[in-house]
Coordinates of C-alpha atoms in Angstrom, one line a residue:
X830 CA 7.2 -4.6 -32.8
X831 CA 4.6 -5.9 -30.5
X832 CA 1.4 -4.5 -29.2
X833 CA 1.2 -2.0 -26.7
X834 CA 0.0 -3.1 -23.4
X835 CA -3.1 -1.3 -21.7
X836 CA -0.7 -1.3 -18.7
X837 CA 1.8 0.7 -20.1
X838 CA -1.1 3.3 -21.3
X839 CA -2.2 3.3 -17.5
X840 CA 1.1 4.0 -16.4
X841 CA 1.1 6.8 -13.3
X842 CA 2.8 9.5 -14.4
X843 CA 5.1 9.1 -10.8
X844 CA 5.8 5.8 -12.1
X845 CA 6.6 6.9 -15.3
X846 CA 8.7 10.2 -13.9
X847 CA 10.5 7.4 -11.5
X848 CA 11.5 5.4 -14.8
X849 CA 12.7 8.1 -16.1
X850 CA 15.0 9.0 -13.3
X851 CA 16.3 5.6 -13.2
X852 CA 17.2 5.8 -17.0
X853 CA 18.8 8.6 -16.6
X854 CA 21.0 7.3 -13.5
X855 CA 21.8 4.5 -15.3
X856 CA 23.1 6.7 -18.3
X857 CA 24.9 8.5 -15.7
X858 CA 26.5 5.3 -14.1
X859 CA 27.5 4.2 -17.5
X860 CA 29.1 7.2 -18.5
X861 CA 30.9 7.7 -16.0
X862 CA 32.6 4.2 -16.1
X863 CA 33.7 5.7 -19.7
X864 CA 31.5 2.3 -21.2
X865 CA 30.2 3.1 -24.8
X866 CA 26.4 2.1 -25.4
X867 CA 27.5 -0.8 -27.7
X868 CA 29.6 -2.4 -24.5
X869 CA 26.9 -1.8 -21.9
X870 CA 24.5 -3.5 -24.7
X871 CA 26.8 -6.2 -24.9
X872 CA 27.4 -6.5 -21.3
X873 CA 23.4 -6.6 -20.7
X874 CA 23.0 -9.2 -23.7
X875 CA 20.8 -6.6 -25.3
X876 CA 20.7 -5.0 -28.3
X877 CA 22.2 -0.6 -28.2
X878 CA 18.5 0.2 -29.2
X879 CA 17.1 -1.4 -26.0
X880 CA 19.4 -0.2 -24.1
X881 CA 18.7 3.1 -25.3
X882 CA 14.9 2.6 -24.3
X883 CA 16.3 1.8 -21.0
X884 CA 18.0 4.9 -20.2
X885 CA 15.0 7.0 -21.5
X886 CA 13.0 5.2 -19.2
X887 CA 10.7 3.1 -21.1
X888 CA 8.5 1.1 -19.5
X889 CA 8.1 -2.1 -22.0
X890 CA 11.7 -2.7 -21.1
X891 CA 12.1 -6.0 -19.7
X892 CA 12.4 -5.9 -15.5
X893 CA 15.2 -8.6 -15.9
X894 CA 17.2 -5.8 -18.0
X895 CA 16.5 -3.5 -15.3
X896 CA 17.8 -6.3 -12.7
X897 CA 20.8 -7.2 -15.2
X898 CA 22.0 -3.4 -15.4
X899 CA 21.4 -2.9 -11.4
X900 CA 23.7 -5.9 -11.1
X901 CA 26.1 -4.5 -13.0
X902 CA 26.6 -1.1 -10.7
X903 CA 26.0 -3.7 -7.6
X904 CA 23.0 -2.4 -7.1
X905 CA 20.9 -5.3 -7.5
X906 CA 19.4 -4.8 -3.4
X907 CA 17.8 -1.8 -4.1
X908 CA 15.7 -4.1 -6.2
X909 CA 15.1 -6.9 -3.7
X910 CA 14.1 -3.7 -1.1
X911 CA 11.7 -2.4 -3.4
X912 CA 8.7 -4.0 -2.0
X913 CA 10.0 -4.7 1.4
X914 CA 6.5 -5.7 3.5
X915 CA 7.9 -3.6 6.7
X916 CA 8.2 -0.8 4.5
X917 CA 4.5 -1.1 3.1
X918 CA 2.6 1.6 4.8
X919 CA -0.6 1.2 3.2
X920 CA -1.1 -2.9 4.2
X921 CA 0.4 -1.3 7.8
X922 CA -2.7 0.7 7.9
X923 CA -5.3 -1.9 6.4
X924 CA -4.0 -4.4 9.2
X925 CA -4.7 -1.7 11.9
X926 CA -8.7 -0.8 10.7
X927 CA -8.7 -4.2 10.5
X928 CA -8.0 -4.9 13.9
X929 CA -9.5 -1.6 14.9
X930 CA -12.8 -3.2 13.7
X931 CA -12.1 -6.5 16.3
X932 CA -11.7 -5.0 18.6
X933 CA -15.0 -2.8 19.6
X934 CA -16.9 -2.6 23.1
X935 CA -20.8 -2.9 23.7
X936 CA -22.4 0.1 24.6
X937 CA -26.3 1.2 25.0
X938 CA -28.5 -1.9 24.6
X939 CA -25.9 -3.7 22.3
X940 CA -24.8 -1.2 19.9
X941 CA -21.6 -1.2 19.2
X942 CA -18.6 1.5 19.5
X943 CA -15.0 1.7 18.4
X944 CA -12.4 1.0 21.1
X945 CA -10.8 3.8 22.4
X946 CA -7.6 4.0 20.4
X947 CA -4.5 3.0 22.5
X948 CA -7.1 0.6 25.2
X949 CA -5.3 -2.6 23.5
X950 CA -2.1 -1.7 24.1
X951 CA -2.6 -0.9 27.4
X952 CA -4.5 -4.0 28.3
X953 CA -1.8 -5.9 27.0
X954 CA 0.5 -4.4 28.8
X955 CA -0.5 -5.6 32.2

């Protein structure tokens, strides 16, 4: 067995509860396609035990398994959408501060002041 990774201590337990949930759908999906653990294992090129880890959630399983048993329900874009940049809210709000903070005025003797939120877009509209 290998050693644990400080990462996989660190886990946040959302991530870990999300694992989990996953796991457990997966179980679900391969129940209900009446597919024992040892042809699943088989089908995923993994061993019953790993699999097993898998639908309890565990984290040291290999993303690639994840990605193989997604394929196999044909679910492989949920995957691919996971990190979707239009969908990343918290780089959305770094990029406006960030161009909040371009975007001041002069005011009293060359201090400085935030622009009035919505002036850019209604400068650029015109």
């Amino acid at each position: 067995m290998s050693k644990a990774s400080p990462a996989l201590d660190a886990l946040p337990p959302a991530a870990a509860s999300a694992l989990r949930k996953l796991g457990a759908d997966l179980a679900t999906a391969r129940k209900r396609r009446r597919e024992s653990l040892k042809a699943w294992s088989t089908r995923l090129n993994v061993s019953v035990p790993t699999l097993m880890r898998l639908e309890k959630g565990d984290a040291a399983v290999s993303v690639g398994v994840v990605a193989t048993a997604l394929w196999l329900l044909n679910r492989q874009g949920v995957l691919a959408d996971a990190a979707d940049p239009k969908e990343d809210l918290g780089a959305l709000e770094a990029e406006v501060q960030q161009a909040r903070r371009r975007h001041v005025r002069r005011v009293d003797g060359g201090k400085t002041a935030p622009a009035p939120v919505g002036q850019h877009e209604r400068n650029s509209e015109t």
